[in-house]
Short mmCIF file of C-alpha atoms and ligand atoms in Angstrom, two decimals:
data_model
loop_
_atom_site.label_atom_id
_atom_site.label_comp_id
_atom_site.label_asym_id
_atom_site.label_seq_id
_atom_site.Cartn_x
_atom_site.Cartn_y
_atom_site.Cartn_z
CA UNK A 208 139.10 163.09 105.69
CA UNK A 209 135.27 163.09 105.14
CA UNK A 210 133.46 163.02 101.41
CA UNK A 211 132.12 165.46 99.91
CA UNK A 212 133.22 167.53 102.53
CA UNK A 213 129.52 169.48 102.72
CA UNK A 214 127.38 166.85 104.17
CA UNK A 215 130.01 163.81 104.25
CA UNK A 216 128.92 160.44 104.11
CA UNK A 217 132.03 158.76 104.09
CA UNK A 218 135.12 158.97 106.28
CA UNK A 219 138.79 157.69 105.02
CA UNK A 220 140.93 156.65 107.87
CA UNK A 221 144.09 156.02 106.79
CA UNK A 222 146.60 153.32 108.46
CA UNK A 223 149.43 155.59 110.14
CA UNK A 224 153.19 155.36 109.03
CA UNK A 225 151.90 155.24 105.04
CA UNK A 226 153.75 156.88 102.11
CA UNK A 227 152.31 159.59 100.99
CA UNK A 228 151.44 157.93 97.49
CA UNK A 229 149.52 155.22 99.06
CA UNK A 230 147.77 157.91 101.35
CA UNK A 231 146.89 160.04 97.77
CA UNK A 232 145.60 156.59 96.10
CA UNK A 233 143.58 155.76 99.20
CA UNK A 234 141.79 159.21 99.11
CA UNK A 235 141.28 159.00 95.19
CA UNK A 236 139.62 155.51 95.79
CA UNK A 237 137.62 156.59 98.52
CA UNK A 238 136.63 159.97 97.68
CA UNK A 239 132.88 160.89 96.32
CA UNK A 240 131.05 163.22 94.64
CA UNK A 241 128.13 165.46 95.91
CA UNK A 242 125.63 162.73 94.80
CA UNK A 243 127.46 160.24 96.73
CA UNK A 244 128.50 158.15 93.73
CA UNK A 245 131.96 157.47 93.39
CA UNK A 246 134.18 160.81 92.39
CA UNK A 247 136.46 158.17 89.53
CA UNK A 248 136.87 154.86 88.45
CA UNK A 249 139.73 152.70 90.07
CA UNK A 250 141.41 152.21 87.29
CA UNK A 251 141.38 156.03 86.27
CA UNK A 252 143.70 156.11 89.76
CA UNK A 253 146.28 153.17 88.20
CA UNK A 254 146.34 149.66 87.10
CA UNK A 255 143.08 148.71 88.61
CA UNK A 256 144.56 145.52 90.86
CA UNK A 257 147.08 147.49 91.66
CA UNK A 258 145.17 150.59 92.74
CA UNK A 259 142.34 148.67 94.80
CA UNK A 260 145.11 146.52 96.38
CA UNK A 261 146.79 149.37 97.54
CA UNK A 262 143.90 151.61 98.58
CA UNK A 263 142.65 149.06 100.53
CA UNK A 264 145.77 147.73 102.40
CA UNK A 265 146.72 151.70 103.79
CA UNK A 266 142.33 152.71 104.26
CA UNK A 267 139.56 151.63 105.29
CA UNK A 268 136.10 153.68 105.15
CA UNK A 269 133.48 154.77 107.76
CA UNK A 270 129.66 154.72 106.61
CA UNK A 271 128.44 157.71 108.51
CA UNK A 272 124.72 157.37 107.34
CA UNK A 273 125.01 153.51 107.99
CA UNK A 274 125.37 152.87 111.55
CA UNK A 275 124.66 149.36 113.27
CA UNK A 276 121.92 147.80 113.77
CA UNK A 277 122.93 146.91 117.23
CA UNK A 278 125.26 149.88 119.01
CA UNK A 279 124.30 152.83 116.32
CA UNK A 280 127.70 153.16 115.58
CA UNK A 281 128.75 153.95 112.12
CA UNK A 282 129.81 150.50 109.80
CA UNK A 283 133.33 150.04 108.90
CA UNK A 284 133.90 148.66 105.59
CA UNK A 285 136.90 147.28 103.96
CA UNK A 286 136.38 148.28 99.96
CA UNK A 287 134.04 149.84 98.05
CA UNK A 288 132.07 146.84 96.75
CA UNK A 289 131.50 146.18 100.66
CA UNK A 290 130.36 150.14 100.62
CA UNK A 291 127.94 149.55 98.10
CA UNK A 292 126.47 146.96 99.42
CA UNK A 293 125.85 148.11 103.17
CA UNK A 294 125.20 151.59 102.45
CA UNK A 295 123.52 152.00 98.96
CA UNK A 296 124.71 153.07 95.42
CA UNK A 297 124.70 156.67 96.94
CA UNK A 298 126.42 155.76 100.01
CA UNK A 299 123.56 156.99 102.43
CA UNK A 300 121.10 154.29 103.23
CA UNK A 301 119.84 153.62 106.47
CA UNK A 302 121.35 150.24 107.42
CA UNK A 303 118.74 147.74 108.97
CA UNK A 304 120.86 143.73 108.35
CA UNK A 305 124.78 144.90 109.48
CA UNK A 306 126.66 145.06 112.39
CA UNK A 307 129.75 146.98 113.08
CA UNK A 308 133.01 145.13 113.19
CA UNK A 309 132.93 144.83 117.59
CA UNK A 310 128.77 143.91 117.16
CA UNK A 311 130.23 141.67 114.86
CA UNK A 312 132.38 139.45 116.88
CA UNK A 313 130.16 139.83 119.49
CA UNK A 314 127.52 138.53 117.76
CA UNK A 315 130.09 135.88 116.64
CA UNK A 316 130.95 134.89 120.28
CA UNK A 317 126.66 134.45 121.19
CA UNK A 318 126.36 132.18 118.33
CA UNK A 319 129.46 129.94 119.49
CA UNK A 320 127.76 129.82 122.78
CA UNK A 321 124.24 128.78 121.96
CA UNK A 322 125.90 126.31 119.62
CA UNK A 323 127.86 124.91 122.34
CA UNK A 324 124.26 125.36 124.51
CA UNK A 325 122.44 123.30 121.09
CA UNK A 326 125.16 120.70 121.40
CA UNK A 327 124.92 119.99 124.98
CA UNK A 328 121.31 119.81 124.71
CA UNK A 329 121.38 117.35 121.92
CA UNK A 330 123.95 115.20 123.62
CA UNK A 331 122.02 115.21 126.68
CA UNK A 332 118.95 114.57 124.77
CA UNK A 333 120.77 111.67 123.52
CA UNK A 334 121.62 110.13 127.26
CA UNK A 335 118.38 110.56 127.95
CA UNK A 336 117.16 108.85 124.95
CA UNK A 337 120.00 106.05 125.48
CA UNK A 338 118.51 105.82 129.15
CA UNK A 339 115.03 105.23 128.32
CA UNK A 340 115.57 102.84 125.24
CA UNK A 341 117.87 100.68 128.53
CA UNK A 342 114.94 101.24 130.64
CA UNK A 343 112.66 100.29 128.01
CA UNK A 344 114.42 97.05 126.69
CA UNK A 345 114.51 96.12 130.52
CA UNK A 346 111.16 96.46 131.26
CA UNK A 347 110.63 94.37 127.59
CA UNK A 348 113.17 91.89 129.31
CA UNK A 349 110.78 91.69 132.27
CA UNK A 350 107.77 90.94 130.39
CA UNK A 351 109.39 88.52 128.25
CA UNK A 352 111.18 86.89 131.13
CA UNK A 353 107.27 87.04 132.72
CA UNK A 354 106.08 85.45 129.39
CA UNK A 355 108.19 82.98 129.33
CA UNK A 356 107.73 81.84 133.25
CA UNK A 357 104.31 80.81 132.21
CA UNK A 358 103.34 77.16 132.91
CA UNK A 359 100.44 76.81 131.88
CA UNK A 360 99.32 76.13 135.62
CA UNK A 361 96.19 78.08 135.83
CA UNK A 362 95.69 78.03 132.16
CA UNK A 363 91.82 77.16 130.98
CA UNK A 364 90.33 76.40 127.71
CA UNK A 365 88.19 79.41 126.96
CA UNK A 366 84.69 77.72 126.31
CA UNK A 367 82.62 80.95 126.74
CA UNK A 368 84.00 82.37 123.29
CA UNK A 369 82.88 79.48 120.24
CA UNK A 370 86.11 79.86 118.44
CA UNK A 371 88.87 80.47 120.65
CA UNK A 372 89.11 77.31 121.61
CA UNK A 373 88.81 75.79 117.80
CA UNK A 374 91.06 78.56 116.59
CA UNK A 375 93.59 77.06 119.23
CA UNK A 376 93.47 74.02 117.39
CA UNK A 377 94.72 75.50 114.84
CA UNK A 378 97.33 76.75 116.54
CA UNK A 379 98.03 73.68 117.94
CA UNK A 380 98.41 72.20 114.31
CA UNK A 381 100.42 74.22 112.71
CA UNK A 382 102.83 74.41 115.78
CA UNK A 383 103.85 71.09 114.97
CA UNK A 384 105.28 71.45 111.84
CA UNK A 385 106.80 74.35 113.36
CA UNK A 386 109.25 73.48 115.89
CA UNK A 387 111.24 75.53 118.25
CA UNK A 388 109.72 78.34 115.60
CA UNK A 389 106.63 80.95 117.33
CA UNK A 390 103.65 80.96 115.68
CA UNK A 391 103.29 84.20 113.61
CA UNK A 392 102.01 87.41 114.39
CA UNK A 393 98.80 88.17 112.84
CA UNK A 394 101.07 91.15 110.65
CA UNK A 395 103.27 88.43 109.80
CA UNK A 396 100.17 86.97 108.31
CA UNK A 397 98.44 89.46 106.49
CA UNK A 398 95.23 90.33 105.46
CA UNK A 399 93.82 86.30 104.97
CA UNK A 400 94.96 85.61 108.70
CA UNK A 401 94.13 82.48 110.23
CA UNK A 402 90.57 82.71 109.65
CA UNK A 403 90.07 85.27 106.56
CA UNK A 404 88.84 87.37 109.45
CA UNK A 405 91.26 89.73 110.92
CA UNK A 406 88.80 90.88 114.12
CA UNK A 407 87.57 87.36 114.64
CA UNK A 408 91.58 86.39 114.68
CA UNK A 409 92.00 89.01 117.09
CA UNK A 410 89.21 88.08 119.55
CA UNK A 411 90.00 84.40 119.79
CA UNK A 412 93.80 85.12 120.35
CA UNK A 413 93.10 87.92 123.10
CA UNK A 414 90.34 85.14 124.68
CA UNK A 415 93.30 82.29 124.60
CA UNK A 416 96.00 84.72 126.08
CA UNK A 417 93.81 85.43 128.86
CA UNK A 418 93.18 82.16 129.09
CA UNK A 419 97.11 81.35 129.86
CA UNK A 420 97.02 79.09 126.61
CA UNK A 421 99.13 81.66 124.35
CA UNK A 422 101.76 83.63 125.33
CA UNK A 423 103.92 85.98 123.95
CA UNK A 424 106.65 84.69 122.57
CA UNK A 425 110.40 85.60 123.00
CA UNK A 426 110.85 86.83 119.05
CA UNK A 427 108.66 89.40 119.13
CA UNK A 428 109.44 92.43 117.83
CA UNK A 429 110.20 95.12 119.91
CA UNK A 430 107.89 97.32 118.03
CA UNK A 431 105.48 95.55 119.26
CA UNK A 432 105.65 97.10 122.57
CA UNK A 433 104.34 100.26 123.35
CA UNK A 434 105.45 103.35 125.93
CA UNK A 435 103.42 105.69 126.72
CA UNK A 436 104.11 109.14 128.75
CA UNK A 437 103.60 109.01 131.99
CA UNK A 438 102.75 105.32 132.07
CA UNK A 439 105.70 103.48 132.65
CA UNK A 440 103.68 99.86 132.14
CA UNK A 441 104.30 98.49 128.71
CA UNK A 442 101.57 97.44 126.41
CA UNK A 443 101.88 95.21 123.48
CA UNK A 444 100.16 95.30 120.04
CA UNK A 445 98.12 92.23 119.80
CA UNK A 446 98.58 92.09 116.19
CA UNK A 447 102.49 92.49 116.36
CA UNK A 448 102.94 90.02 119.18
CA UNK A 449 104.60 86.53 117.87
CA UNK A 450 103.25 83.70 120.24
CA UNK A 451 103.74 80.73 122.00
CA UNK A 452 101.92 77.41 122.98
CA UNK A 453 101.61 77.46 126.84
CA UNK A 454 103.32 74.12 128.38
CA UNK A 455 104.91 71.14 127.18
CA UNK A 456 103.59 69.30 124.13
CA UNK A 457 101.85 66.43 126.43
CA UNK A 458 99.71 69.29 127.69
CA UNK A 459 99.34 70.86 124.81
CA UNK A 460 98.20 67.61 123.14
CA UNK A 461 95.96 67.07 126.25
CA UNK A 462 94.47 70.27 125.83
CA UNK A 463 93.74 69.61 121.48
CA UNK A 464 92.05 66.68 122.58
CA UNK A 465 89.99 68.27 125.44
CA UNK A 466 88.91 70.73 123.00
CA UNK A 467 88.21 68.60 120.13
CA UNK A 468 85.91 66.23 122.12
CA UNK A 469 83.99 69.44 123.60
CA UNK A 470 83.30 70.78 119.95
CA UNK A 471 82.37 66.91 118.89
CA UNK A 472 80.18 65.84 122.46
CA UNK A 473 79.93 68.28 124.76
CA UNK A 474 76.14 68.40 125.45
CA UNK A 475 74.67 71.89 126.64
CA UNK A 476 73.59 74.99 124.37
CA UNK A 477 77.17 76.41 124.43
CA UNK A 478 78.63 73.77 123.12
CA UNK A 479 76.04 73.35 120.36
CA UNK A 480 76.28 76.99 119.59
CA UNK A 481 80.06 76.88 119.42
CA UNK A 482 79.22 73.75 116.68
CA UNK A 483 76.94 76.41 114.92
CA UNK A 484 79.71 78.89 115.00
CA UNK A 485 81.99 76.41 113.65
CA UNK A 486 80.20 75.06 111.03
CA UNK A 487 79.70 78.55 109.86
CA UNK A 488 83.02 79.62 110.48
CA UNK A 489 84.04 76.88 107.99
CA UNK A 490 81.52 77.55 105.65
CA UNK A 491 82.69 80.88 105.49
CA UNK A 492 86.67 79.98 105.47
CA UNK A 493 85.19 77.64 102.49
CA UNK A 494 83.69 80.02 100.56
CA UNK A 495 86.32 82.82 100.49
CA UNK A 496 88.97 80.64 99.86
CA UNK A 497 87.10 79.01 96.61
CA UNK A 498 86.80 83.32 95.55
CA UNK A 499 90.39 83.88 96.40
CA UNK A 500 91.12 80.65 94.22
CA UNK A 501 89.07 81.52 91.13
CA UNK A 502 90.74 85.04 91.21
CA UNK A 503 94.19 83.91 91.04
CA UNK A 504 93.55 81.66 88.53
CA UNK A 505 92.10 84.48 86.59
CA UNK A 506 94.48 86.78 87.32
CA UNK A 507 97.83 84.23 87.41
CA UNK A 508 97.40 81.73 84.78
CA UNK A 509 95.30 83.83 82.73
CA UNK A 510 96.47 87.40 83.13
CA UNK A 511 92.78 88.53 83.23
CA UNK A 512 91.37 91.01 86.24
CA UNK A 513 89.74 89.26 89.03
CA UNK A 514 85.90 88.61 89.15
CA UNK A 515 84.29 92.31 88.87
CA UNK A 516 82.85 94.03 92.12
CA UNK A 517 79.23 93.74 91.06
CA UNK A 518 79.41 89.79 90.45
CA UNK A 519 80.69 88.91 93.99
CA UNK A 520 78.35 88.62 95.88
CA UNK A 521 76.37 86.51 93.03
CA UNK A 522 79.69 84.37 92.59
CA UNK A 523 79.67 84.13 97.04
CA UNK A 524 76.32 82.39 96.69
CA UNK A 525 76.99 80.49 93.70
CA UNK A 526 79.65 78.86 95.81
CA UNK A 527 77.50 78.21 98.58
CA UNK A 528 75.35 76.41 96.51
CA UNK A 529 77.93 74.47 95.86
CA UNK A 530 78.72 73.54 99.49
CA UNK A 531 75.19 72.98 100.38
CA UNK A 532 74.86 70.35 97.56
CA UNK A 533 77.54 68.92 99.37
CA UNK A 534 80.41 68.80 96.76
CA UNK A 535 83.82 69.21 98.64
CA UNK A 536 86.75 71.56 98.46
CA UNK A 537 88.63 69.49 96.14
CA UNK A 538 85.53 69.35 94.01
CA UNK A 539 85.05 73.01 93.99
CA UNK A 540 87.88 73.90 93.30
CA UNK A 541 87.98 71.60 89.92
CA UNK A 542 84.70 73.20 88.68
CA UNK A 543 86.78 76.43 89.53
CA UNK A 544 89.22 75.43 87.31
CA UNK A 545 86.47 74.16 84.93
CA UNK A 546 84.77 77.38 84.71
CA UNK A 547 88.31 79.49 84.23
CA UNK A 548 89.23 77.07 81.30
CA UNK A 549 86.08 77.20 79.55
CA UNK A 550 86.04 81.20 79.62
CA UNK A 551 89.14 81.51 78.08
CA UNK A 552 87.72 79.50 75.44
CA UNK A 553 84.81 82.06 75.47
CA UNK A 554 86.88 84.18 75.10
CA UNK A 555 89.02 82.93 71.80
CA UNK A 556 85.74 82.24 70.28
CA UNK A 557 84.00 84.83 70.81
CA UNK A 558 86.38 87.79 70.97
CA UNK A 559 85.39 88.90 74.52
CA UNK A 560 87.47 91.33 76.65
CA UNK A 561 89.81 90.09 80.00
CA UNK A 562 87.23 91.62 82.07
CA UNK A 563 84.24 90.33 80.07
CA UNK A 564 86.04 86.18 80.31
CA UNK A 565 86.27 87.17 84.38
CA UNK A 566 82.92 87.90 84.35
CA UNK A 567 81.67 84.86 82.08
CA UNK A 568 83.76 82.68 84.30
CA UNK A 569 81.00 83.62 87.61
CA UNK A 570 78.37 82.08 85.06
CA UNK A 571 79.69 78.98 83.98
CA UNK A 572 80.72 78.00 87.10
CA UNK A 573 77.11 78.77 88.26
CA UNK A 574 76.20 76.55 85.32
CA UNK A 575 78.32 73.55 85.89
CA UNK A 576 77.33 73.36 89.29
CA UNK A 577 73.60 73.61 88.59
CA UNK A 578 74.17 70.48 85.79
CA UNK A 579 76.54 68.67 88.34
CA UNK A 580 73.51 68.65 90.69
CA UNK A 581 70.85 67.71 88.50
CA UNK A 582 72.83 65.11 86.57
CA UNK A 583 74.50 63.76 89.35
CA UNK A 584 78.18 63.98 87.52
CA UNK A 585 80.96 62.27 88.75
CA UNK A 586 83.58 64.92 89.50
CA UNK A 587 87.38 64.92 90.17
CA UNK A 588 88.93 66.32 93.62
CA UNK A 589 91.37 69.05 92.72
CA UNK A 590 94.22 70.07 94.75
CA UNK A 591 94.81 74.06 95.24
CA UNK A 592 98.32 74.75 93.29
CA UNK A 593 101.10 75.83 94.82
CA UNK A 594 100.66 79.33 94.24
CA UNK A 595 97.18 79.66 95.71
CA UNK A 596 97.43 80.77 99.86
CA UNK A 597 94.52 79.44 102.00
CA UNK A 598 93.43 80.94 105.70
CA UNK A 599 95.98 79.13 107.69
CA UNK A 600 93.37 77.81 109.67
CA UNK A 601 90.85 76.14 107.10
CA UNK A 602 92.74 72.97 106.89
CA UNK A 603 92.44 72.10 110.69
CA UNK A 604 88.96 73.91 111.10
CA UNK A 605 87.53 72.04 107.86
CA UNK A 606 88.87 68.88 109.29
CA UNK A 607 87.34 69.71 113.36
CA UNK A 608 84.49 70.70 111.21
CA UNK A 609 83.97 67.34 109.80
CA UNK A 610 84.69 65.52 112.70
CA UNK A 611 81.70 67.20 114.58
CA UNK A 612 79.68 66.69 112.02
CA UNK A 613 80.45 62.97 111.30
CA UNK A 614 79.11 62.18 115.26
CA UNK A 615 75.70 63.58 114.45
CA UNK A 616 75.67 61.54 110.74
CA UNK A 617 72.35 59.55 110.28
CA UNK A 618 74.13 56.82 108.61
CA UNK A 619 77.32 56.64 110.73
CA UNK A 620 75.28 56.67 113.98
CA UNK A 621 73.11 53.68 112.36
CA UNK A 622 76.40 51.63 111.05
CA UNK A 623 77.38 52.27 114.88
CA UNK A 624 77.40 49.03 117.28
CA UNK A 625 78.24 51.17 120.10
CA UNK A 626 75.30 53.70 120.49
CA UNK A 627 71.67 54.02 119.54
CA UNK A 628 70.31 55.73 116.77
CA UNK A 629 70.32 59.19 118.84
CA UNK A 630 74.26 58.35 118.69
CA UNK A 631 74.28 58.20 122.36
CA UNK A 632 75.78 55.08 124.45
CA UNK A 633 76.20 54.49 127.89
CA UNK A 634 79.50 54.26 130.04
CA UNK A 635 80.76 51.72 132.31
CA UNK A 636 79.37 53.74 135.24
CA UNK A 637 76.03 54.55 133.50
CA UNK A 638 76.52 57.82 132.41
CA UNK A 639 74.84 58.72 129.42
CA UNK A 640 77.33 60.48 126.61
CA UNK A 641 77.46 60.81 122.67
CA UNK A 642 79.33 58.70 120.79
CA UNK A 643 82.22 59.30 118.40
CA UNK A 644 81.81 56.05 116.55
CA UNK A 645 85.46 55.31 116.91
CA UNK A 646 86.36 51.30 115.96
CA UNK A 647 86.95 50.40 120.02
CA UNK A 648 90.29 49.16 120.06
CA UNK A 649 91.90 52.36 118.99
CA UNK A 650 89.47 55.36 119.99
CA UNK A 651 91.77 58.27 119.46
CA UNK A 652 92.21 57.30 115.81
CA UNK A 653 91.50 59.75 113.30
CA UNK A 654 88.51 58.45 111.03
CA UNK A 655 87.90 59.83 107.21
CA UNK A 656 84.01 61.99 106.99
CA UNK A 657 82.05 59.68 105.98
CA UNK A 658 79.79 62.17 104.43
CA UNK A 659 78.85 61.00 100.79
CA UNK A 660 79.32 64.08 98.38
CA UNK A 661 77.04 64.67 95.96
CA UNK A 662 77.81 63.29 92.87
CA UNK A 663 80.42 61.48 94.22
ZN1 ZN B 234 127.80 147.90 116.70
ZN1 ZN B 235 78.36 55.37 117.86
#
């Protein structure tokens, strides 16, 4: 049975063995007019449920203008909403999305496979994944394991670079109060570092690795290593590798004092440049640290922004002036504090802005350094507070610092019984060496700079 019976575009096949009032409603449901709408309304056939339940169950329909995308065949469809929606309002729309029922399950039956071809693939994927993280955490093992092996036997102090060997120090220092703990990874330190310098950091650690003084120590994070393709030898990131102190502490105490008498005797123009570089270093170390000081105090105690952009580099020298007149940290740090505490006041007075009190601050402190100098004021040694952070470093580079510079001291050498006034002395066997100006019965004691401040 084929609608409308001139140019049909529907066909009603009807389930065999049906009554012959379900075959009548099937063809009333089914049937269309010449237009290809539908010839009635369901529920003009019967109760509408009823009707479409019945129709359906005993028919189905055959698009004959719809055929699949896939075989060309016409599309079977179940109801007339299904109709519509394949073929058109009008029943005669070229179908270009739907497959016919056997296309269908075919179609079904591809998609089950490359599922099951997806899933295999991602599980192997997986075991391949699984297989290089083992390989990987091996190879980690093996570097570790190599890491760890080292003695220290061939290890040297780097004397060609100025401030590995002072940075080790360092190192050496604050391993102490560290025990059984590696020394941080310049990431675990963050942007102050050991020396306020991240690439000077970098350079003395890479010079004191390859050295044999550091190595890399067992916490490190695995991150820290790197794969890559077709390279099978791992690489670490410098600045992600946690480290340790090559050899036991009597070495390692051997090799802090090796270094500290080279940076405080050692004749030769690398050694003296490696003083210069020191010296500077510490200047430096000094100078951002008194910055990073005055800004927190600005910004913590007083909730104002830190010292503007434009008034750094002005507030940098300011500082330095400071140094130079030979006032020390602790000192600095109090006319700091002086110059935050009398810009707030500024401020009440005379209704200045946050910014405008930061700003004031740079010019009081310039102020009450310049009247320090000239009057010759006594002022107090501050500590830091608690909340201020410091390069790690400056503490045992400020104190190498003054060491070296307390064996070249006019007055020290001249107070000295030991050498002459070029602060050189002889040894037993005649050799010619500088003098540290150590009391003799205890020459590996640790003697307070005897510079004079200014002031002081
Ligand atoms: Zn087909
Ligand atoms: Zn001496």
């Amino acid at each position: 049975m084929e609608f409308p019976p001139g140019a049909p575009r529907l066909r009603v096949v009807i389930e065999a063995g049906r009554s012959a009032q379900e075959q009548e409603i099937a063809k009333l449901y089914w049937e269309i007019a010449e237009d290809g709408t539908w010839a009635r309304t369901v529920g003009s056939i019967g109760e509408l449920q009823w009707a479409a339940a019945t129709a359906t169950s005993a028919s189905y329909a055959v698009l004959l203008r719809s055929l699949c995308v896939k075989c060309d065949e016409p599309i079977r469809v179940a109801n007339r909403s299904w109709a519509v929606k394949v073929a058109g309002k009008f029943l005669d729309r070229p179908n270009d999305k739907y497959l016919c029922q056997e296309c269908g399950a075919v179609r079904e039956e591809e998609r089950e496979r490359e599922r099951q071809h997806r899933l295999e693939a991602a599980r192997a994927e997986k075991e391949r994944e699984r297989l290089k993280a083992e390989e990987e955490a091996a190879e980690i093992a093996e570097i570790l394991a190599a890491e760890e092996a080292k003695d220290g036997a061939g290890a040297r102090i780097p004397y060609d670079s100025p401030l590995a060997p002072a940075l080790y120090l360092a190192l050496v220092g604050h391993a102490a109060y560290r025990p059984g703990k590696p020394l941080p990874s310049m990431v675990d330190l963050g942007l102050l570092g050991w020396t306020a310098d991240i690439d000077r950091d970098r350079d003395a650690i890479l010079d004191l690795y390859a050295a044999d003084l550091l190595a890399v120590a067992a916490e490190t994070p695995r991150k820290a290593f790197v794969f890559s393709e077709g390279d099978d030898s791992p690489r670490f990131f410098l600045t992600e590798a946690r480290w340790r102190l090559v050899g036991d502490s009597k070495v390692i105490t051997a090799h802090a004092r090796t270094v500290k008498s080279h940076y405080m005797t050692a004749p030769g123009q690398a050694a003296h440049e490696a003083r210069q570089a020191l010296a500077e270093l510490v200047e430096h170390m000094e100078i951002v640290n008194l910055i990073l000081y005055l800004d927190g105090l600005l910004t913590k105690t007083y909730q104002y922004p830190e010292v503007p952009e434009g008034r750094r580099r002005q507030l940098a020298d300011i500082v330095k002036k400071g140094f130079d007149a030979g006032f020390t940290p602790g000192q600095m740090i109090c006319f700091a504090w002086r110059a935050a505490d009398t810009a707030a006041g500024w401020k009440e007075r005379k209704a200045m802005g946050p910014a405008e009190a930061s700003s004031a601050a740079v010019t009081i402190l310039n102020g009450k350094i310049d009247t320090a100098i000239e009057a010759r004021h006594a002022i107090p040694e501050y500590e830091p507070p608690r909340w201020h952070q410091q390069p790690l470093a400056l503490d045992a580079l400020r104190e190498l610092n003054a060491d070296v510079k307390r064996v070249r001291d006019r007055a020290v050498m001249d107070a000295c019984l030991q050498c002459d006034h070029h602060g050189l002395r002889e040894t037993d066997t005649g050799a010619v060496v500088r003098c540290v100006h150590a009391p003799p019965a205890t020459p590996e004691q640790h003697t307070e700079s005897q510079n004079e401040p200014a002031g002081a």
